[in-house]
Tab-separated table of C-alpha atoms in Angstrom:
chain	number	residue	atom	x	y	z
F	1	MET	CA	26.405	35.468	44.247
F	2	ALA	CA	27.813	32.418	40.632
F	3	TYR	CA	29.422	34.091	38.175
F	4	LYS	CA	30.813	32.756	34.882
F	5	THR	CA	34.551	32.459	35.080
F	6	SER	CA	37.191	32.023	33.011
F	7	SER	CA	36.478	28.648	32.346
F	8	GLY	CA	33.050	29.243	31.571
F	9	PHE	CA	31.626	27.216	34.371
F	10	ASP	CA	29.963	29.675	37.273
F	11	THR	CA	31.923	29.519	40.713
F	12	ASP	CA	28.905	27.773	41.875
F	13	PHE	CA	29.198	24.661	39.775
F	14	LEU	CA	28.419	20.835	41.357
F	15	TRP	CA	31.947	19.732	40.764
F	16	GLY	CA	30.408	15.442	42.166
F	17	GLY	CA	30.581	11.956	42.014
F	18	ALA	CA	27.769	9.254	41.488
F	19	ILE	CA	26.740	5.640	42.752
F	20	SER	CA	23.991	3.659	43.026
F	21	CYS	CA	22.787	1.946	46.054
F	22	SER	CA	22.389	-2.115	44.558
F	23	GLN	CA	25.612	-1.340	43.242
F	24	ALA	CA	27.596	-0.247	46.198
F	25	ASP	CA	25.748	-0.932	49.366
F	26	GLY	CA	25.650	-4.391	50.218
F	27	GLY	CA	23.905	-4.415	53.853
F	28	PHE	CA	21.724	-7.030	52.266
F	29	ARG	CA	19.762	-7.804	55.020
F	30	ASP	CA	21.036	-5.183	57.582
F	31	GLY	CA	18.631	-2.425	58.481
F	32	GLY	CA	15.376	-4.433	57.761
F	33	LYS	CA	15.809	-3.901	53.832
F	34	GLY	CA	14.328	-6.469	51.743
F	35	ILE	CA	15.034	-8.114	48.627
F	36	SER	CA	15.038	-6.236	45.609
F	37	THR	CA	15.253	-6.569	41.966
F	38	GLN	CA	18.766	-6.185	42.251
F	39	ASP	CA	19.711	-8.536	44.704
F	40	LEU	CA	18.357	-11.168	42.098
F	41	ARG	CA	21.303	-10.448	39.634
F	42	TYR	CA	23.788	-13.704	38.811
F	43	LEU	CA	27.080	-13.862	38.444
F	44	ASP	CA	29.855	-17.327	38.694
F	45	PRO	CA	32.719	-15.226	40.055
F	46	ALA	CA	34.881	-18.011	38.289
F	47	TRP	CA	33.342	-17.359	34.864
F	48	ASN	CA	36.162	-15.717	33.032
F	49	HIS	CA	36.194	-12.523	30.977
F	50	GLU	CA	34.560	-14.102	27.742
F	51	GLN	CA	32.211	-16.122	29.377
F	52	VAL	CA	30.849	-12.647	32.298
F	53	GLU	CA	30.179	-10.740	28.565
F	54	ALA	CA	27.912	-14.295	26.927
F	55	LYS	CA	26.012	-14.118	30.069
F	56	HIS	CA	25.229	-10.207	30.061
F	57	HIS	CA	24.892	-9.654	25.904
F	58	GLY	CA	23.234	-12.769	25.836
F	59	SER	CA	21.212	-13.611	28.733
F	60	PRO	CA	20.983	-10.600	31.023
F	61	PHE	CA	17.854	-12.652	33.039
F	62	SER	CA	15.432	-15.525	32.815
F	63	LYS	CA	12.949	-16.644	34.296
F	64	ALA	CA	15.567	-20.203	36.082
F	65	GLU	CA	17.417	-17.336	37.145
F	66	PHE	CA	14.480	-15.399	39.118
F	67	ASP	CA	13.464	-18.759	40.878
F	68	GLN	CA	16.952	-20.015	41.652
F	69	ALA	CA	17.877	-16.054	43.326
F	70	LEU	CA	14.193	-16.895	45.010
F	71	GLN	CA	15.913	-19.367	46.681
F	72	ASP	CA	18.902	-18.973	47.203
F	73	MET	CA	19.814	-16.278	50.280
F	74	GLY	CA	23.969	-16.139	50.280
F	75	THR	CA	26.239	-13.113	48.371
F	76	THR	CA	28.407	-15.574	46.516
F	77	TYR	CA	26.446	-15.641	43.592
F	78	TYR	CA	25.044	-12.278	43.883
F	79	PRO	CA	27.644	-9.522	44.033
F	80	ASN	CA	24.847	-7.027	44.180
F	81	ARG	CA	23.922	-8.036	47.209
F	82	ARG	CA	27.639	-7.231	48.639
F	83	GLY	CA	28.598	-4.285	46.406
F	84	ILE	CA	31.258	-2.568	47.862
F	85	ASP	CA	30.062	-2.464	51.793
F	86	PHE	CA	29.031	1.082	51.655
F	87	TYR	CA	25.832	0.486	54.357
F	88	HIS	CA	28.920	0.507	57.109
F	89	THR	CA	31.593	2.603	55.808
F	90	TYR	CA	29.609	5.011	53.723
F	91	LYS	CA	31.190	7.776	56.971
F	92	GLN	CA	35.037	7.111	55.273
F	93	ASP	CA	33.773	6.947	52.176
F	94	LEU	CA	32.727	10.311	52.335
F	95	ALA	CA	35.475	12.069	53.531
F	96	LEU	CA	38.097	10.484	51.108
F	97	LEU	CA	35.345	12.533	48.527
F	98	ALA	CA	35.475	15.417	50.733
F	99	GLU	CA	39.098	15.629	51.026
F	100	MET	CA	38.827	16.081	47.350
F	101	GLY	CA	36.675	18.196	47.711
F	102	MET	CA	33.582	17.392	45.694
F	103	LYS	CA	30.375	19.494	45.659
F	104	VAL	CA	27.810	16.865	45.022
F	105	PHE	CA	27.151	13.180	45.660
F	106	ARG	CA	24.455	11.476	43.641
F	107	THR	CA	23.531	8.529	44.992
F	108	SER	CA	20.780	6.007	44.661
F	109	ILE	CA	17.703	5.147	47.885
F	110	CYS	CA	16.969	1.674	48.065
F	111	TRP	CA	12.603	1.519	48.542
F	112	ALA	CA	13.343	-1.819	50.121
F	113	ARG	CA	15.079	-0.517	52.358
F	114	LEU	CA	11.906	1.725	53.901
F	115	PHE	CA	9.373	0.002	52.415
F	116	PRO	CA	11.001	-3.788	52.409
F	117	ASN	CA	7.816	-4.831	50.599
F	118	GLY	CA	7.093	-1.988	48.890
F	119	ASP	CA	3.081	-2.268	49.712
F	120	ASP	CA	3.779	-2.191	53.953
F	121	ALA	CA	1.764	0.228	55.510
F	122	GLN	CA	4.324	1.747	57.332
F	123	PRO	CA	7.764	2.519	56.749
F	124	ASN	CA	10.724	0.898	57.748
F	125	PRO	CA	11.792	3.281	60.622
F	126	GLU	CA	15.825	1.589	60.335
F	127	GLY	CA	15.155	2.258	56.482
F	128	ILE	CA	14.950	6.469	57.367
F	129	ARG	CA	17.353	7.142	59.714
F	130	TYR	CA	19.652	5.497	57.831
F	131	TYR	CA	19.243	8.648	54.986
F	132	LYS	CA	19.215	11.039	57.306
F	133	ASP	CA	22.124	9.395	59.023
F	134	LEU	CA	24.262	10.031	54.999
F	135	PHE	CA	22.558	12.603	53.837
F	136	GLY	CA	23.874	14.509	57.274
F	137	GLU	CA	26.751	12.770	56.598
F	138	CYS	CA	27.438	14.979	53.581
F	139	LYS	CA	26.321	17.670	54.646
F	140	LYS	CA	28.462	17.840	57.248
F	141	HIS	CA	31.394	17.715	54.537
F	142	GLY	CA	29.107	20.889	52.175
F	143	MET	CA	27.845	18.641	50.140
F	144	LYS	CA	24.839	18.938	48.220
F	145	VAL	CA	22.787	15.689	47.702
F	146	PHE	CA	21.337	14.483	44.474
F	147	ALA	CA	18.831	12.035	45.456
F	148	THR	CA	17.981	9.432	42.912
F	149	ILE	CA	14.556	7.227	44.126
F	150	LEU	CA	14.600	4.758	41.955
F	151	HIS	CA	17.636	3.603	40.716
F	152	TYR	CA	16.664	-0.234	39.167
F	153	ASP	CA	16.349	-1.109	42.200
F	154	ILE	CA	12.181	-2.131	43.298
F	155	PRO	CA	11.363	-4.453	46.553
F	156	VAL	CA	10.942	-7.837	44.375
F	157	GLN	CA	7.709	-8.948	46.198
F	158	LEU	CA	5.916	-6.162	44.059
F	159	VAL	CA	7.216	-7.841	40.893
F	160	LEU	CA	5.592	-11.077	42.811
F	161	LYS	CA	2.384	-9.962	44.321
F	162	TYR	CA	1.744	-7.309	41.130
F	163	GLY	CA	3.221	-8.051	37.992
F	164	GLY	CA	5.294	-4.713	38.999
F	165	TRP	CA	5.008	-1.902	36.147
F	166	LYS	CA	3.211	-3.428	34.543
F	167	ASN	CA	0.143	-2.646	37.345
F	168	ARG	CA	-0.505	0.721	37.957
F	169	LYS	CA	-0.804	0.182	41.384
F	170	THR	CA	2.491	-0.023	41.412
F	171	ILE	CA	2.849	3.702	40.508
F	172	ASP	CA	0.093	4.488	43.534
F	173	PHE	CA	2.589	2.311	45.662
F	174	TYR	CA	5.664	4.389	44.280
F	175	CYS	CA	4.361	7.985	45.136
F	176	ARG	CA	3.500	6.516	49.232
F	177	TYR	CA	7.312	5.692	49.661
F	178	VAL	CA	8.421	9.193	47.771
F	179	GLU	CA	6.181	11.304	49.960
F	180	VAL	CA	7.961	9.454	52.761
F	181	LEU	CA	11.063	10.371	51.364
F	182	PHE	CA	9.945	14.031	50.975
F	183	ARG	CA	8.682	14.558	54.502
F	184	GLU	CA	11.757	13.236	56.408
F	185	LEU	CA	14.794	13.549	54.187
F	186	GLY	CA	13.023	16.680	51.850
F	187	ASP	CA	15.549	19.303	54.276
F	188	LEU	CA	18.836	16.832	53.025
F	189	VAL	CA	18.426	16.808	49.878
F	190	ASP	CA	18.495	19.256	46.894
F	191	TYR	CA	18.236	17.984	43.641
F	192	TRP	CA	15.689	14.744	43.209
F	193	LEU	CA	15.686	12.211	40.133
F	194	PRO	CA	12.716	9.965	40.144
F	195	PHE	CA	13.618	7.682	37.831
F	196	ASN	CA	18.013	6.221	36.714
F	197	GLU	CA	17.851	6.515	32.877
F	198	ILE	CA	14.605	5.469	32.508
F	199	ASN	CA	14.693	4.414	28.494
F	200	ALA	CA	16.826	1.833	30.472
F	201	GLY	CA	12.923	-0.180	30.284
F	202	ARG	CA	13.116	-0.662	26.046
F	203	PHE	CA	17.144	-1.229	26.266
F	204	SER	CA	17.195	-3.358	29.517
F	205	PRO	CA	13.854	-4.153	30.791
F	206	TRP	CA	14.390	-6.376	33.528
F	207	ASP	CA	16.554	-3.237	35.209
F	208	GLY	CA	14.338	-0.245	33.746
F	209	VAL	CA	10.852	-1.901	34.232
F	210	CYS	CA	11.403	-5.250	35.968
F	211	LEU	CA	10.419	-7.664	33.078
F	212	ILE	CA	11.663	-10.806	32.081
F	213	PRO	CA	12.301	-11.538	28.764
F	214	ASP	CA	11.247	-15.519	27.626
F	215	GLN	CA	7.728	-14.462	30.071
F	216	GLU	CA	6.248	-11.951	28.104
F	217	PRO	CA	4.525	-12.650	24.381
F	218	HIS	CA	4.230	-9.040	23.145
F	219	MET	CA	7.409	-7.673	25.065
F	220	ASP	CA	7.124	-4.622	23.274
F	221	GLN	CA	3.433	-3.724	24.466
F	222	GLU	CA	3.966	-4.455	28.246
F	223	ILE	CA	7.195	-2.639	28.124
F	224	PHE	CA	5.772	0.555	27.009
F	225	GLN	CA	2.557	-0.036	29.820
F	226	CYS	CA	5.874	-0.498	31.523
F	227	LEU	CA	7.287	2.776	30.593
F	228	HIS	CA	3.071	5.066	30.586
F	229	HIS	CA	3.357	3.792	34.134
F	230	GLN	CA	6.481	4.845	35.480
F	231	PHE	CA	5.833	8.479	33.334
F	232	LEU	CA	2.905	8.824	35.552
F	233	ALA	CA	4.378	7.724	38.610
F	234	SER	CA	7.738	10.263	37.685
F	235	ALA	CA	4.863	12.920	36.681
F	236	ARG	CA	2.932	13.240	40.190
F	237	VAL	CA	5.539	12.770	41.623
F	238	VAL	CA	6.898	16.024	40.679
F	239	LYS	CA	3.604	17.621	41.075
F	240	MET	CA	3.886	16.327	44.763
F	241	GLY	CA	7.155	17.334	45.264
F	242	HIS	CA	6.465	20.964	44.212
F	243	GLU	CA	3.513	21.090	46.045
F	244	MET	CA	5.289	19.434	49.408
F	245	LEU	CA	8.731	21.043	49.280
F	246	PRO	CA	8.289	24.513	47.371
F	247	GLY	CA	11.515	25.931	45.427
F	248	SER	CA	13.291	21.501	45.224
F	249	LYS	CA	14.749	20.711	42.271
F	250	ILE	CA	12.812	17.581	40.303
F	251	GLY	CA	14.710	16.233	36.882
F	252	CYS	CA	14.662	13.994	34.772
F	253	MET	CA	17.512	11.332	33.035
F	254	ILE	CA	18.106	9.148	30.021
F	255	ALA	CA	20.792	7.054	28.762
F	256	ARG	CA	22.029	9.129	26.299
F	257	PHE	CA	22.779	7.355	23.376
F	258	THR	CA	24.322	10.328	21.088
F	259	THR	CA	23.934	9.062	17.723
F	260	TYR	CA	25.815	10.439	14.339
F	261	PRO	CA	24.743	9.450	10.473
F	262	ALA	CA	26.785	7.153	8.948
F	263	THR	CA	27.323	8.435	5.987
F	264	CYS	CA	26.006	11.730	3.752
F	265	ARG	CA	23.967	8.933	1.840
F	266	PRO	CA	19.809	10.763	3.031
F	267	GLU	CA	19.065	7.183	4.012
F	268	ASP	CA	21.540	7.251	7.224
F	269	ASN	CA	20.263	11.213	8.176
F	270	MET	CA	16.885	9.556	8.196
F	271	GLN	CA	17.633	6.696	10.638
F	272	ALA	CA	19.473	9.534	12.273
F	273	VAL	CA	16.378	11.169	12.906
F	274	LEU	CA	14.494	8.247	14.062
F	275	ASP	CA	17.071	6.369	16.351
F	276	ASP	CA	17.238	9.615	17.737
F	277	GLN	CA	13.193	9.954	18.519
F	278	TYR	CA	13.279	6.149	19.873
F	279	SER	CA	15.980	6.338	21.676
F	280	ASN	CA	16.016	9.532	23.681
F	281	TRP	CA	13.727	12.178	22.544
F	282	PHE	CA	10.261	10.400	23.256
F	283	TYR	CA	11.158	10.167	26.608
F	284	THR	CA	12.812	13.515	27.045
F	285	ASP	CA	9.302	14.837	25.089
F	286	ILE	CA	7.308	13.740	27.846
F	287	MET	CA	9.130	14.017	30.523
F	288	ALA	CA	9.809	17.347	30.108
F	289	ARG	CA	7.069	18.672	27.881
F	290	GLY	CA	3.964	16.892	29.396
F	291	LYS	CA	2.868	14.801	26.802
F	292	TYR	CA	3.115	11.849	23.543
F	293	PRO	CA	4.744	13.565	20.934
F	294	ALA	CA	3.278	12.291	17.842
F	295	TYR	CA	6.558	10.850	15.807
F	296	MET	CA	5.577	7.809	18.113
F	297	ASN	CA	2.296	7.288	16.411
F	298	ARG	CA	3.616	5.203	13.240
F	299	TYR	CA	6.204	3.726	15.788
F	300	PHE	CA	3.433	2.438	17.927
F	301	ASP	CA	1.919	1.531	14.763
F	302	LYS	CA	4.840	-0.460	13.781
F	303	LEU	CA	5.209	-2.420	16.593
F	304	GLY	CA	1.599	-3.382	17.411
F	305	ILE	CA	1.867	-1.097	20.557
F	306	ASP	CA	-1.276	-0.067	22.325
F	307	ILE	CA	-0.672	1.735	24.545
F	308	LYS	CA	-3.390	1.684	27.870
F	309	MET	CA	-4.252	5.036	29.638
F	310	GLU	CA	-7.047	6.123	31.971
F	311	PRO	CA	-8.898	9.423	32.008
F	312	GLY	CA	-6.456	12.002	33.377
F	313	ASP	CA	-3.419	10.222	32.454
F	314	GLU	CA	-2.773	13.144	29.782
F	315	GLU	CA	-3.472	15.909	32.072
F	316	ILE	CA	-0.825	14.355	35.353
F	317	LEU	CA	1.862	14.313	32.654
F	318	GLN	CA	0.974	18.364	31.456
F	319	GLN	CA	0.797	18.688	35.160
F	320	GLY	CA	4.350	16.927	36.413
F	321	THR	CA	6.956	18.490	34.334
F	322	VAL	CA	10.308	18.730	35.255
F	323	ASP	CA	12.855	21.964	36.719
F	324	PHE	CA	15.783	20.283	34.401
F	325	VAL	CA	17.354	17.264	32.210
F	326	SER	CA	19.954	14.965	33.260
F	327	PHE	CA	21.712	12.525	31.679
F	328	SER	CA	23.975	9.574	31.339
F	329	TYR	CA	26.675	10.533	29.055
F	330	TYR	CA	29.314	7.528	27.707
F	331	PHE	CA	30.205	7.032	24.531
F	332	SER	CA	28.192	8.371	20.849
F	333	GLN	CA	27.379	5.407	17.745
F	334	VAL	CA	26.114	5.397	14.193
F	335	SER	CA	23.397	5.104	12.661
F	336	THR	CA	23.189	3.716	9.088
F	337	SER	CA	20.505	1.122	7.281
F	338	ASP	CA	23.383	-0.947	6.612
F	339	GLN	CA	22.431	-4.253	8.352
F	340	SER	CA	25.745	-5.418	7.997
F	341	TRP	CA	27.618	-2.951	9.792
F	342	GLU	CA	30.325	-3.572	12.353
F	343	LYS	CA	29.006	-3.542	16.102
F	344	THR	CA	31.038	-2.593	19.128
F	345	SER	CA	29.656	-2.424	22.802
F	346	GLY	CA	27.692	0.166	24.448
F	347	ASN	CA	25.866	1.074	28.218
F	348	LEU	CA	23.572	-2.000	28.196
F	349	ILE	CA	23.645	-1.905	24.391
F	350	MET	CA	24.980	-2.887	21.296
F	351	ALA	CA	26.221	-0.047	19.308
F	352	ASN	CA	26.809	0.896	15.258
F	353	LYS	CA	30.970	1.799	14.830
F	354	ASN	CA	32.135	4.902	14.302
F	355	PRO	CA	35.506	4.420	12.312
F	356	TYR	CA	36.917	8.025	13.569
F	357	LEU	CA	36.987	6.957	17.363
F	358	GLU	CA	39.026	5.273	20.192
F	359	THR	CA	37.382	2.520	21.869
F	360	SER	CA	37.430	1.214	25.735
F	361	GLU	CA	39.254	-2.475	26.582
F	362	TRP	CA	35.174	-3.195	26.712
F	363	GLY	CA	34.923	-1.395	23.367
F	364	TRP	CA	32.601	1.608	24.260
F	365	GLN	CA	33.619	4.434	21.755
F	366	LYS	CA	35.924	7.365	23.041
F	367	ASP	CA	34.018	10.900	22.015
F	368	PRO	CA	33.858	13.671	24.000
F	369	ILE	CA	32.622	16.569	21.164
F	370	GLY	CA	29.417	14.409	21.135
F	371	LEU	CA	28.960	15.656	24.900
F	372	ARG	CA	29.110	18.822	23.697
F	373	ILE	CA	27.224	18.166	20.864
F	374	THR	CA	24.382	16.424	23.096
F	375	LEU	CA	24.189	19.305	25.715
F	376	ASN	CA	23.825	21.659	23.257
F	377	GLN	CA	20.918	19.652	21.936
F	378	LEU	CA	19.198	19.545	24.818
F	379	TYR	CA	19.475	22.429	26.288
F	380	ASP	CA	18.512	23.987	22.129
F	381	ARG	CA	15.123	21.519	22.746
F	382	TYR	CA	13.951	22.277	26.419
F	383	GLY	CA	16.047	25.541	27.440
F	384	LEU	CA	16.148	24.141	30.486
F	385	PRO	CA	18.984	23.579	32.869
F	386	LEU	CA	20.994	20.035	32.920
F	387	PHE	CA	23.335	17.779	34.941
F	388	VAL	CA	25.868	15.335	33.750
F	389	ALA	CA	24.574	12.244	35.848
F	390	GLU	CA	27.178	10.288	34.745
F	391	ASN	CA	30.058	9.898	32.603
F	392	GLY	CA	33.271	7.556	33.227
F	393	LEU	CA	35.963	4.973	32.078
F	394	GLY	CA	35.129	1.161	32.857
F	395	THR	CA	39.004	-0.226	32.658
F	396	SER	CA	41.192	-2.216	34.252
F	397	ASP	CA	43.351	-1.039	36.969
F	398	VAL	CA	46.655	-2.498	39.065
F	399	VAL	CA	47.646	-1.610	41.873
F	400	GLU	CA	51.651	-1.455	42.261
F	401	ALA	CA	53.985	-3.396	44.236
F	402	ASP	CA	54.153	-0.042	46.412
F	403	GLY	CA	50.193	0.534	46.125
F	404	THR	CA	49.527	3.540	44.215
F	405	VAL	CA	47.189	3.038	41.629
F	406	HIS	CA	48.750	4.619	37.580
F	407	ASP	CA	44.708	6.054	35.454
F	408	PRO	CA	46.771	7.995	33.030
F	409	TYR	CA	43.990	6.414	30.499
F	410	ARG	CA	41.586	7.928	33.817
F	411	ILE	CA	42.373	10.894	33.228
F	412	ASP	CA	42.596	11.712	29.956
F	413	TYR	CA	38.828	10.480	29.437
F	414	LEU	CA	37.582	12.508	32.029
F	415	ARG	CA	39.696	15.735	30.979
F	416	GLY	CA	38.353	15.567	26.868
F	417	HIS	CA	34.747	15.547	28.682
F	418	ILE	CA	35.333	18.224	31.101
F	419	GLN	CA	37.011	20.157	28.095
F	420	GLN	CA	33.770	19.816	26.258
F	421	MET	CA	31.613	20.532	29.211
F	422	LYS	CA	33.888	23.806	29.212
F	423	GLU	CA	33.246	24.033	25.482
F	424	ALA	CA	29.293	23.550	26.282
F	425	VAL	CA	28.944	26.037	28.941
F	426	ARG	CA	30.548	28.108	26.176
F	427	ASP	CA	28.583	27.803	23.671
F	428	GLY	CA	25.422	29.251	25.904
F	429	VAL	CA	24.422	26.071	27.209
F	430	GLU	CA	23.037	26.723	31.350
F	431	LEU	CA	25.142	23.697	32.821
F	432	LEU	CA	24.338	23.308	36.579
F	433	GLY	CA	26.641	20.207	37.828
F	434	TYR	CA	28.835	16.894	36.614
F	435	THR	CA	28.353	13.671	38.796
F	436	MET	CA	31.514	11.448	37.274
F	437	TRP	CA	30.259	7.953	37.341
F	438	GLY	CA	31.629	5.602	40.224
F	439	ILE	CA	33.244	7.726	41.563
F	440	LEU	CA	34.435	5.061	43.912
F	441	ASP	CA	34.870	1.532	42.688
F	442	ILE	CA	31.196	-0.114	42.660
F	443	VAL	CA	29.766	-3.156	41.007
F	444	SER	CA	29.513	-2.679	37.200
F	445	CYS	CA	25.828	-2.553	36.675
F	446	GLY	CA	26.039	-4.645	33.160
F	447	PRO	CA	29.069	-7.890	33.729
F	448	LEU	CA	28.169	-7.180	37.296
F	449	THR	CA	32.481	-7.299	38.208
F	450	MET	CA	34.609	-5.027	40.025
F	451	ASP	CA	37.807	-5.696	37.554
F	452	LYS	CA	35.520	-3.088	34.986
F	453	ARG	CA	36.698	0.320	37.398
F	454	TYR	CA	35.990	3.215	36.832
F	455	GLY	CA	36.024	5.205	40.478
F	456	VAL	CA	39.219	7.257	41.472
F	457	VAL	CA	38.973	6.440	44.325
F	458	TYR	CA	40.525	1.733	43.550
F	459	VAL	CA	38.055	-0.981	46.029
F	460	ASP	CA	40.328	-3.687	47.095
F	461	LEU	CA	37.957	-6.259	46.240
F	462	ASP	CA	37.261	-8.874	43.391
F	463	ASN	CA	34.634	-10.629	41.292
F	464	GLY	CA	33.231	-12.921	43.646
F	465	GLY	CA	33.906	-10.424	46.387
F	466	LYS	CA	37.358	-10.919	48.239
F	467	GLY	CA	40.139	-8.513	49.114
F	468	THR	CA	40.061	-6.128	51.909
F	469	GLY	CA	37.871	-3.657	50.512
F	470	LYS	CA	40.501	-1.220	51.234
F	471	ARG	CA	39.846	2.351	49.600
F	472	ILE	CA	43.358	3.819	47.719
F	473	ARG	CA	43.489	7.329	45.925
F	474	LYS	CA	44.671	6.268	42.950
F	475	ASP	CA	46.175	8.968	40.131
F	476	SER	CA	43.186	10.629	38.550
F	477	PHE	CA	41.580	10.458	42.585
F	478	TYR	CA	44.478	13.592	43.198
F	479	TRP	CA	43.619	14.918	39.420
F	480	TYR	CA	40.253	15.435	39.306
F	481	LYS	CA	40.887	17.059	43.051
F	482	LYS	CA	42.939	19.941	41.421
F	483	CYS	CA	40.193	19.591	38.059
F	484	ILE	CA	37.546	20.265	41.513
F	485	GLU	CA	39.921	23.199	43.396
F	486	SER	CA	40.018	25.237	40.303
F	487	ASN	CA	36.327	25.059	38.861
F	488	GLY	CA	37.532	23.225	35.575
F	489	GLU	CA	40.483	24.991	34.467
F	490	ASP	CA	43.075	22.878	35.094
F	491	LEU	CA	43.272	19.998	33.482
F	492	ALA	CA	46.492	19.137	33.144
């Protein structure tokens, strides 16, 4: 039985790391895999930092890019087709993570590996075998499995044939895919997550709901209709999982955009309430409470959104509430009615800058205390167990002449956030675990580069996929190993 240590963490607290299939796997067409939506995202490896950022923030995805990617089946300009070759190196990589003492491994399952077109009559046996082997390898090393069922990545044929999440048929295809996962992998997975950062549909439409901005005359309407279909899919999967796998733990996840009023002006405080509702609470309220919150009616009226619901939809949402709430946390921001407020970068968004916080190399504001605030807010609102599914620092790393990688900045970042998790647990928050993002260096989701690195393991590949692919333990690897061994007590 678990008990609390002096650090605050339970003795069975799940220290771990996370990656996604599209950013790590590679194996583009291996094992019968179909084309995924993330396979279509373009990066010219010759671009400099400014050009990469201009593409990332200025034109993340277009119809011309979509069409071009379908004609080019190479990997040169498509980093997600290469990843870090985890598909072929997972045994060595998991052995490294086990050496660090990791308790849980979070990764995502590629829908197109199991159903190459999304609507295939039968699943691909090679895909099933791969995930049985992968998760079985985790178990050999004593690691629990936290499986993300959909991490920004659906078979592109579902977009071409049906319009993707705009079409309710996609819900049925998704549920059939998940039924196979529950049947074939249910004994290997400890925690299930139907959708990664489900609010991405709003802040990154191609990633979240496979919409191309320049093709939608009423983008807001389509985004929230797609999200409605994802909420239904999530609820159906929760209900199915509880029936097929009694005792299973199935959660939800958002990208948490923690926000503070920029000043004590009432207008800024009201804006903070609204920003929190529209960017955060809306999503978790539906998945944890089982119904649309009343505060969204005014927002929908303002944007001219009319969500098409069918009879029974409200019952589906009510019957499919989650067992735990997870989230990504990287930075915080401020809310203000002042339109001239200085902006800075964030997780796939631009945010209002907080003058009291330091920023990372990529402009993300570092705020460990914001994580404690977030944990308290979420636990107070829902009373459900929480899981920090992503947290980490993306920055440049240098391999020294002797082959070492010194990253004290990453250790400082992790230390600060883990200390605040400890405080939240002492506050009374029920926290299940922590899966640091990009535990191995992977293709960064926003810019699609390798030079923005998150891992405690360096992967010797550049933005064009050139390099040895060698894995190198950074200083942070040894620091995190010590943190895990001491259950968060030794953070020096």
